[in-house]
């Protein structure tokens, strides 16, 4: 066994978190400032400004000091009241999961659920809105990571806005890796974070909040206040003149600052392009090896994560174990309903470079072959390189 569980892998091609950029890692080791120090308060304001630029927001984004699950749960707790009717769109494990939080705050939950290798059809949303004019909130996961599939949130957002509903979007594993911004999809609460495509460690949530969402949250008497789940507590935290409700994660703010500098410095379009190309090369290689994508069509396949359907007769956990032990390459399993049915190859941040498609194909193909599913790895790699070279 070359890479025993006690040893570090060579490369983590998981669906997030992935390794951070070196500049982010060195920023994490900066001096830890006192959060009331004017230097820190000014720094915090500047980081919020950079996040605002990256998210292309007209208002200030909110930073919450916990993994994006905090932001998703806080969005449900702050925005949804028993008077709301929520339409939850579920095309995967995360989308489905949001429905359980929604249900905690309102008994009125409607759902559109599609098989977890497909995407939500905006026409189905339009039909549901017509049938249920009482729908006041729509929730959707943009990239349902355990399926590696993308929902058309800009189209869904346009329908939601026309209906007058509030829209909650989970864009945790898409923002920074493809063209998506809160205002492009009319999101009222848009949840993302630095640990997927921005290449920083898991620790923070970035939220885009619309004017009307602020008003609704403030009017909600049951919304959390003086609580880790509160969004409203953080409304003015961006300002150097306002105190923080709780101590922010100082070191992770340094990391986020570096990650935003890298994203804006490279140019968002360039960053998205290398994510898309890595995914495209991976998909071409998978097809050339005679293997199947999990996604029902290329059109719904994510540019930030490729889910490969587990070949018949192969134990998926064994395949990942071999890829890691023999080659030092880490992939992600599915989650809940997709566990065992697929393997995920992440293309996020530091790992969104086309040559990693070749690494992934070699490790996946090698492990599958060892388990008795003979695949033509050479063909897969040639197909990936053809895609990469055609884009040069
Ligand atoms: C990673 C991720 C989150 C955050 O979940 P964690 O379990 O805290 O990593 C939320 N939504 C989606 C779609 C994600 O991919």
Short mmCIF file of C-alpha atoms and ligand atoms in Angstrom, two decimals:
data_model
loop_
_atom_site.label_atom_id
_atom_site.label_comp_id
_atom_site.label_asym_id
_atom_site.label_seq_id
_atom_site.Cartn_x
_atom_site.Cartn_y
_atom_site.Cartn_z
CA UNK A 1 0.00 0.00 0.00
CA UNK A 2 1.73 3.15 -1.21
CA UNK A 3 -0.50 5.77 0.40
CA UNK A 4 -1.73 4.28 3.65
CA UNK A 5 -4.51 6.10 5.53
CA UNK A 6 -1.83 7.57 7.82
CA UNK A 7 -0.11 9.23 4.87
CA UNK A 8 -1.28 12.36 3.11
CA UNK A 9 -2.68 11.82 -0.37
CA UNK A 10 -0.85 13.31 -3.37
CA UNK A 11 -3.82 15.27 -4.62
CA UNK A 12 -7.36 15.80 -3.38
CA UNK A 13 -9.78 15.87 -6.28
CA UNK A 14 -12.79 15.81 -3.99
CA UNK A 15 -16.02 17.78 -4.28
CA UNK A 16 -14.84 20.24 -1.63
CA UNK A 17 -13.17 21.19 0.49
CA UNK A 18 -10.05 21.00 -1.65
CA UNK A 19 -6.57 22.27 -0.93
CA UNK A 20 -6.34 26.03 -0.49
CA UNK A 21 -4.22 28.30 -2.67
CA UNK A 22 -0.70 28.80 -1.22
CA UNK A 23 -1.39 32.55 -0.92
CA UNK A 24 -4.46 31.73 1.19
CA UNK A 25 -2.48 29.39 3.41
CA UNK A 26 0.16 32.02 4.09
CA UNK A 27 -2.53 34.65 4.77
CA UNK A 28 -4.00 32.32 7.41
CA UNK A 29 -0.75 32.59 9.36
CA UNK A 30 -0.89 36.39 9.66
CA UNK A 31 -1.06 38.10 13.04
CA UNK A 32 -4.40 37.59 14.76
CA UNK A 33 -5.71 41.08 15.40
CA UNK A 34 -8.10 42.01 18.19
CA UNK A 35 -11.53 42.34 16.58
CA UNK A 36 -12.06 45.84 18.07
CA UNK A 37 -8.72 47.05 16.81
CA UNK A 38 -9.32 49.82 14.25
CA UNK A 39 -6.93 48.05 11.86
CA UNK A 40 -9.09 44.94 11.96
CA UNK A 41 -12.35 46.87 11.62
CA UNK A 42 -11.01 48.66 8.56
CA UNK A 43 -9.65 45.40 7.14
CA UNK A 44 -13.05 43.70 7.64
CA UNK A 45 -14.78 46.52 5.77
CA UNK A 46 -12.34 46.11 2.87
CA UNK A 47 -12.87 42.34 2.71
CA UNK A 48 -16.64 42.88 2.59
CA UNK A 49 -16.08 45.34 -0.27
CA UNK A 50 -14.06 42.74 -2.17
CA UNK A 51 -16.76 40.14 -1.60
CA UNK A 52 -19.31 42.66 -2.86
CA UNK A 53 -17.26 43.14 -6.04
CA UNK A 54 -16.85 39.39 -6.53
CA UNK A 55 -20.56 38.74 -5.96
CA UNK A 56 -21.50 41.75 -8.15
CA UNK A 57 -23.92 42.94 -5.50
CA UNK A 58 -25.43 46.40 -5.18
CA UNK A 59 -25.64 46.03 -1.39
CA UNK A 60 -23.16 44.80 1.20
CA UNK A 61 -22.82 41.03 1.53
CA UNK A 62 -22.91 39.45 4.97
CA UNK A 63 -20.19 37.19 6.27
CA UNK A 64 -21.28 34.58 8.80
CA UNK A 65 -18.63 32.85 10.82
CA UNK A 66 -19.36 29.22 10.19
CA UNK A 67 -19.65 26.74 7.32
CA UNK A 68 -22.36 27.59 4.75
CA UNK A 69 -24.75 25.15 6.41
CA UNK A 70 -24.97 27.93 9.00
CA UNK A 71 -26.05 30.37 6.30
CA UNK A 72 -28.64 27.98 4.88
CA UNK A 73 -30.14 27.24 8.27
CA UNK A 74 -30.04 30.93 9.21
CA UNK A 75 -31.83 31.81 5.95
CA UNK A 76 -34.63 29.36 6.75
CA UNK A 77 -34.89 30.55 10.35
CA UNK A 78 -34.83 34.26 9.49
CA UNK A 79 -36.96 34.46 6.36
CA UNK A 80 -39.60 31.73 6.66
CA UNK A 81 -42.66 32.26 8.87
CA UNK A 82 -45.73 30.08 9.40
CA UNK A 83 -47.63 32.49 7.13
CA UNK A 84 -45.38 31.57 4.19
CA UNK A 85 -45.91 28.86 1.63
CA UNK A 86 -42.54 27.53 0.55
CA UNK A 87 -41.89 25.83 -2.76
CA UNK A 88 -38.76 23.74 -2.32
CA UNK A 89 -37.05 22.49 -5.46
CA UNK A 90 -35.23 19.21 -4.95
CA UNK A 91 -32.94 17.68 -7.55
CA UNK A 92 -30.53 16.19 -5.03
CA UNK A 93 -29.54 15.68 -1.44
CA UNK A 94 -28.92 19.35 -0.57
CA UNK A 95 -32.06 20.61 -2.28
CA UNK A 96 -34.13 17.97 -0.51
CA UNK A 97 -32.43 18.76 2.79
CA UNK A 98 -33.43 22.41 2.67
CA UNK A 99 -37.07 21.30 2.72
CA UNK A 100 -36.59 19.83 6.21
CA UNK A 101 -35.35 23.19 7.51
CA UNK A 102 -38.17 25.03 5.74
CA UNK A 103 -40.69 22.71 7.38
CA UNK A 104 -39.34 23.69 10.79
CA UNK A 105 -40.51 27.29 10.23
CA UNK A 106 -43.65 26.80 8.16
CA UNK A 107 -46.05 23.88 7.86
CA UNK A 108 -46.84 24.96 4.30
CA UNK A 109 -44.29 23.19 2.17
CA UNK A 110 -44.72 22.30 -1.47
CA UNK A 111 -42.03 20.47 -3.36
CA UNK A 112 -40.98 19.65 -6.88
CA UNK A 113 -38.65 16.68 -6.81
CA UNK A 114 -36.93 15.20 -9.84
CA UNK A 115 -34.64 12.15 -10.11
CA UNK A 116 -31.23 13.04 -8.69
CA UNK A 117 -29.50 12.89 -12.08
CA UNK A 118 -31.80 15.51 -13.59
CA UNK A 119 -32.38 19.24 -13.17
CA UNK A 120 -35.49 21.22 -12.25
CA UNK A 121 -37.50 22.29 -15.31
CA UNK A 122 -38.49 25.97 -15.09
CA UNK A 123 -41.78 25.09 -16.82
CA UNK A 124 -42.67 22.84 -13.90
CA UNK A 125 -41.96 25.76 -11.57
CA UNK A 126 -44.14 28.06 -13.68
CA UNK A 127 -46.98 25.52 -13.57
CA UNK A 128 -46.67 25.17 -9.79
CA UNK A 129 -46.73 28.93 -9.29
CA UNK A 130 -49.86 29.17 -11.41
CA UNK A 131 -51.57 26.41 -9.45
CA UNK A 132 -50.48 27.79 -6.06
CA UNK A 133 -50.55 31.60 -6.13
CA UNK A 134 -50.01 31.48 -2.35
CA UNK A 135 -46.36 30.45 -2.81
CA UNK A 136 -44.32 33.21 -1.14
CA UNK A 137 -40.84 31.66 -0.94
CA UNK A 138 -38.93 29.44 -3.38
CA UNK A 139 -35.79 27.57 -2.38
CA UNK A 140 -33.34 25.96 -4.77
CA UNK A 141 -29.87 24.48 -4.74
CA UNK A 142 -27.87 25.65 -7.76
CA UNK A 143 -25.28 22.90 -7.92
CA UNK A 144 -26.47 19.88 -6.00
CA UNK A 145 -22.97 18.65 -5.32
CA UNK A 146 -23.77 15.01 -4.39
CA UNK A 147 -25.22 14.67 -7.91
CA UNK A 148 -22.86 16.97 -9.83
CA UNK A 149 -25.84 18.59 -11.56
CA UNK A 150 -26.82 22.22 -12.15
CA UNK A 151 -30.26 23.80 -11.86
CA UNK A 152 -31.23 26.71 -14.15
CA UNK A 153 -31.44 29.25 -11.33
CA UNK A 154 -31.47 32.36 -13.51
CA UNK A 155 -34.62 31.12 -15.28
CA UNK A 156 -36.16 29.99 -11.99
CA UNK A 157 -35.26 33.33 -10.43
CA UNK A 158 -36.99 35.25 -13.21
CA UNK A 159 -40.18 33.26 -12.58
CA UNK A 160 -39.89 33.78 -8.84
CA UNK A 161 -39.41 37.54 -9.26
CA UNK A 162 -42.40 37.79 -11.61
CA UNK A 163 -44.50 35.93 -9.04
CA UNK A 164 -43.29 38.19 -6.24
CA UNK A 165 -41.85 35.29 -4.23
CA UNK A 166 -38.66 35.48 -2.18
CA UNK A 167 -35.90 33.25 -3.52
CA UNK A 168 -33.36 31.40 -1.38
CA UNK A 169 -30.42 29.98 -3.36
CA UNK A 170 -27.73 27.56 -2.23
CA UNK A 171 -24.80 28.40 -4.51
CA UNK A 172 -22.13 27.04 -2.17
CA UNK A 173 -20.36 24.83 -4.69
CA UNK A 174 -20.98 26.86 -7.85
CA UNK A 175 -20.17 30.48 -6.99
CA UNK A 176 -16.61 31.31 -8.03
CA UNK A 177 -16.47 28.34 -10.42
CA UNK A 178 -19.02 29.45 -12.99
CA UNK A 179 -21.03 32.51 -13.93
CA UNK A 180 -23.51 32.94 -11.11
CA UNK A 181 -24.30 35.98 -8.98
CA UNK A 182 -27.13 36.76 -6.57
CA UNK A 183 -28.67 39.50 -8.70
CA UNK A 184 -28.47 37.45 -11.93
CA UNK A 185 -31.00 35.07 -10.41
CA UNK A 186 -32.97 37.65 -8.36
CA UNK A 187 -31.98 35.87 -5.17
CA UNK A 188 -33.22 37.36 -1.93
CA UNK A 189 -30.83 35.26 0.11
CA UNK A 190 -27.91 33.76 -1.80
CA UNK A 191 -25.70 31.47 0.21
CA UNK A 192 -22.13 30.62 -0.72
CA UNK A 193 -18.74 30.21 0.88
CA UNK A 194 -15.01 30.25 0.27
CA UNK A 195 -14.28 26.53 0.71
CA UNK A 196 -15.35 25.23 -2.68
CA UNK A 197 -14.44 27.18 -5.81
CA UNK A 198 -12.65 30.08 -4.09
CA UNK A 199 -9.95 27.81 -2.69
CA UNK A 200 -9.98 28.74 1.01
CA UNK A 201 -10.60 26.43 3.98
CA UNK A 202 -14.11 25.63 5.25
CA UNK A 203 -15.13 28.13 7.93
CA UNK A 204 -17.19 31.01 6.55
CA UNK A 205 -20.47 31.78 4.81
CA UNK A 206 -20.97 34.58 2.28
CA UNK A 207 -24.52 35.84 1.93
CA UNK A 208 -26.11 38.10 -0.63
CA UNK A 209 -29.23 39.65 0.92
CA UNK A 210 -31.77 41.76 -1.00
CA UNK A 211 -33.39 44.92 0.41
CA UNK A 212 -36.74 43.20 0.64
CA UNK A 213 -35.22 40.20 2.42
CA UNK A 214 -33.75 42.55 5.06
CA UNK A 215 -37.19 44.06 5.55
CA UNK A 216 -38.90 40.68 5.82
CA UNK A 217 -36.34 39.31 8.26
CA UNK A 218 -36.56 42.41 10.46
CA UNK A 219 -40.34 42.21 10.50
CA UNK A 220 -40.22 38.53 11.49
CA UNK A 221 -40.69 38.52 15.26
CA UNK A 222 -39.60 34.88 15.43
CA UNK A 223 -36.34 35.44 13.51
CA UNK A 224 -33.25 34.67 15.59
CA UNK A 225 -31.61 37.65 17.33
CA UNK A 226 -28.54 37.60 19.58
CA UNK A 227 -27.98 34.16 18.16
CA UNK A 228 -25.41 32.39 16.02
CA UNK A 229 -28.30 31.71 13.62
CA UNK A 230 -29.11 35.40 13.21
CA UNK A 231 -28.50 37.18 9.92
CA UNK A 232 -29.96 40.49 11.12
CA UNK A 233 -27.35 40.71 13.92
CA UNK A 234 -24.68 41.06 11.22
CA UNK A 235 -26.39 43.67 9.05
CA UNK A 236 -23.99 46.47 9.94
CA UNK A 237 -20.94 44.40 10.80
CA UNK A 238 -19.31 45.46 7.53
CA UNK A 239 -18.91 49.02 8.86
CA UNK A 240 -15.69 49.94 10.63
CA UNK A 241 -17.81 52.05 13.00
CA UNK A 242 -20.12 49.26 14.13
CA UNK A 243 -19.30 46.52 16.64
CA UNK A 244 -19.43 42.84 15.75
CA UNK A 245 -22.24 40.92 17.46
CA UNK A 246 -19.77 38.10 18.17
CA UNK A 247 -16.06 37.65 17.54
CA UNK A 248 -15.49 37.02 13.85
CA UNK A 249 -13.12 34.29 12.65
CA UNK A 250 -10.10 36.57 12.33
CA UNK A 251 -7.71 34.09 10.71
CA UNK A 252 -10.29 32.95 8.18
CA UNK A 253 -10.96 36.58 7.23
CA UNK A 254 -7.29 36.79 6.28
CA UNK A 255 -7.70 33.65 4.19
CA UNK A 256 -10.86 34.95 2.53
CA UNK A 257 -9.16 38.24 1.71
CA UNK A 258 -6.36 36.40 -0.10
CA UNK A 259 -8.84 34.13 -1.90
CA UNK A 260 -10.85 37.14 -3.14
CA UNK A 261 -7.67 38.88 -4.31
CA UNK A 262 -6.74 35.80 -6.32
CA UNK A 263 -10.24 35.46 -7.82
CA UNK A 264 -10.51 39.12 -8.80
CA UNK A 265 -6.87 39.30 -9.89
CA UNK A 266 -7.06 36.28 -12.21
CA UNK A 267 -10.35 37.57 -13.57
CA UNK A 268 -13.63 35.75 -12.81
CA UNK A 269 -14.15 34.86 -16.50
CA UNK A 270 -10.73 33.19 -16.61
CA UNK A 271 -11.44 31.29 -13.40
CA UNK A 272 -14.80 30.03 -14.72
CA UNK A 273 -13.17 29.04 -18.01
CA UNK A 274 -10.61 26.79 -16.36
CA UNK A 275 -13.32 25.13 -14.25
CA UNK A 276 -15.45 24.51 -17.35
CA UNK A 277 -12.53 23.19 -19.38
CA UNK A 278 -11.40 20.81 -16.64
CA UNK A 279 -14.92 19.40 -16.37
CA UNK A 280 -15.31 19.14 -20.13
CA UNK A 281 -12.02 17.27 -20.52
CA UNK A 282 -13.00 14.93 -17.68
CA UNK A 283 -16.37 14.19 -19.26
CA UNK A 284 -14.77 13.49 -22.63
CA UNK A 285 -12.32 11.08 -21.01
CA UNK A 286 -15.04 9.27 -19.08
CA UNK A 287 -17.05 8.78 -22.26
CA UNK A 288 -13.98 7.64 -24.22
CA UNK A 289 -13.30 4.99 -21.57
CA UNK A 290 -16.82 3.65 -22.11
CA UNK A 291 -18.00 4.82 -18.70
CA UNK A 292 -21.17 6.76 -17.95
CA UNK A 293 -21.74 10.15 -16.42
CA UNK A 294 -24.23 10.26 -13.58
CA UNK A 295 -25.91 13.35 -15.06
CA UNK A 296 -28.77 12.56 -17.42
CA UNK A 297 -27.23 14.87 -20.04
CA UNK A 298 -24.11 16.97 -20.55
CA UNK A 299 -26.36 20.02 -20.40
CA UNK A 300 -27.03 19.52 -16.69
CA UNK A 301 -23.49 18.35 -15.77
CA UNK A 302 -21.66 20.70 -13.42
CA UNK A 303 -18.49 22.55 -14.44
CA UNK A 304 -17.20 22.27 -10.87
CA UNK A 305 -17.70 18.56 -10.19
CA UNK A 306 -18.07 15.50 -12.42
CA UNK A 307 -20.10 12.61 -11.07
CA UNK A 308 -19.27 9.25 -12.68
CA UNK A 309 -21.86 6.50 -12.49
CA UNK A 310 -20.51 3.44 -10.69
CA UNK A 311 -20.02 0.66 -13.28
CA UNK A 312 -22.15 -2.46 -12.71
CA UNK A 313 -20.56 -4.93 -10.35
CA UNK A 314 -18.06 -2.46 -8.90
CA UNK A 315 -17.96 -1.53 -5.22
CA UNK A 316 -17.70 2.27 -5.27
CA UNK A 317 -16.03 2.53 -1.85
CA UNK A 318 -13.43 -0.01 -2.97
CA UNK A 319 -12.76 1.99 -6.13
CA UNK A 320 -12.08 5.17 -4.15
CA UNK A 321 -9.99 3.28 -1.62
CA UNK A 322 -7.80 1.89 -4.43
CA UNK A 323 -7.47 5.28 -6.14
CA UNK A 324 -6.18 6.73 -2.89
CA UNK A 325 -4.02 3.85 -1.67
CA UNK A 326 -2.35 3.09 -4.95
CA UNK A 327 -2.22 6.46 -6.67
CA UNK A 328 -2.69 8.94 -3.84
CA UNK A 329 -5.76 10.50 -5.50
CA UNK A 330 -8.83 11.36 -3.41
CA UNK A 331 -12.32 11.42 -4.90
CA UNK A 332 -15.66 12.00 -3.16
CA UNK A 333 -18.41 9.47 -2.69
CA UNK A 334 -22.07 10.28 -3.21
CA UNK A 335 -24.17 11.28 -0.21
CA UNK A 336 -27.34 9.71 1.16
CA UNK A 337 -29.40 8.73 -1.91
CA UNK A 338 -26.44 8.90 -4.27
CA UNK A 339 -23.99 7.03 -1.99
CA UNK A 340 -22.45 4.04 -3.80
CA UNK A 341 -24.06 4.98 -7.09
CA UNK A 342 -21.45 7.48 -8.21
CA UNK A 343 -17.96 8.84 -7.63
CA UNK A 344 -17.32 12.58 -7.70
CA UNK A 345 -14.31 14.24 -9.23
CA UNK A 346 -14.09 17.81 -8.02
CA UNK A 347 -12.88 20.71 -10.17
CA UNK A 348 -12.78 23.49 -7.65
CA UNK A 349 -10.37 26.33 -7.07
CA UNK A 350 -6.86 24.89 -6.95
CA UNK A 351 -7.99 21.66 -8.65
CA UNK A 352 -9.77 23.39 -11.54
CA UNK A 353 -6.83 23.03 -13.92
CA UNK A 354 -7.36 20.94 -17.05
CA UNK A 355 -4.35 18.69 -16.49
CA UNK A 356 -6.03 17.34 -13.34
CA UNK A 357 -8.62 15.80 -15.64
CA UNK A 358 -5.82 13.53 -16.84
CA UNK A 359 -4.82 12.68 -13.27
CA UNK A 360 -8.42 11.91 -12.37
CA UNK A 361 -9.00 9.73 -15.42
CA UNK A 362 -5.80 7.76 -14.85
CA UNK A 363 -6.62 7.14 -11.18
CA UNK A 364 -10.29 6.34 -11.79
CA UNK A 365 -9.55 4.16 -14.81
CA UNK A 366 -6.70 2.43 -13.02
CA UNK A 367 -8.82 1.62 -9.99
CA UNK A 368 -11.76 0.44 -12.12
CA UNK A 369 -9.43 -1.82 -14.12
CA UNK A 370 -7.96 -3.29 -10.94
CA UNK A 371 -11.49 -4.15 -9.87
CA UNK A 372 -12.13 -6.02 -13.10
CA UNK A 373 -13.79 -3.35 -15.22
CA UNK A 374 -11.22 -3.14 -18.00
CA UNK A 375 -11.23 0.32 -19.53
CA UNK A 376 -9.02 1.84 -22.20
CA UNK A 377 -7.29 4.45 -20.09
CA UNK A 378 -5.13 5.59 -23.01
CA UNK A 379 -8.23 6.45 -24.99
CA UNK A 380 -9.66 8.38 -22.07
CA UNK A 381 -6.53 10.43 -21.61
CA UNK A 382 -6.22 11.11 -25.34
CA UNK A 383 -9.82 12.36 -25.41
CA UNK A 384 -9.20 14.66 -22.44
CA UNK A 385 -6.05 16.07 -24.02
CA UNK A 386 -7.89 16.63 -27.31
CA UNK A 387 -10.44 18.78 -25.47
CA UNK A 388 -7.70 20.69 -23.66
CA UNK A 389 -5.71 21.28 -26.84
CA UNK A 390 -8.76 22.32 -28.86
CA UNK A 391 -9.35 25.10 -26.33
CA UNK A 392 -5.76 26.41 -26.49
C1 LIG B 1 -20.50 22.05 0.53
C2 LIG B 1 -21.91 22.44 0.36
C3 LIG B 1 -22.61 23.04 1.41
C4 LIG B 1 -21.99 23.23 2.76
O1 LIG B 1 -22.12 22.01 3.38
P1 LIG B 1 -21.04 21.37 4.31
O2 LIG B 1 -21.62 20.02 4.62
O3 LIG B 1 -20.90 22.23 5.50
O4 LIG B 1 -19.76 21.28 3.53
C5 LIG B 1 -23.91 23.43 1.18
N1 LIG B 1 -24.50 23.24 -0.02
C6 LIG B 1 -23.87 22.66 -1.05
C7 LIG B 1 -24.57 22.48 -2.34
C8 LIG B 1 -22.54 22.24 -0.89
O5 LIG B 1 -21.89 21.66 -1.90
#
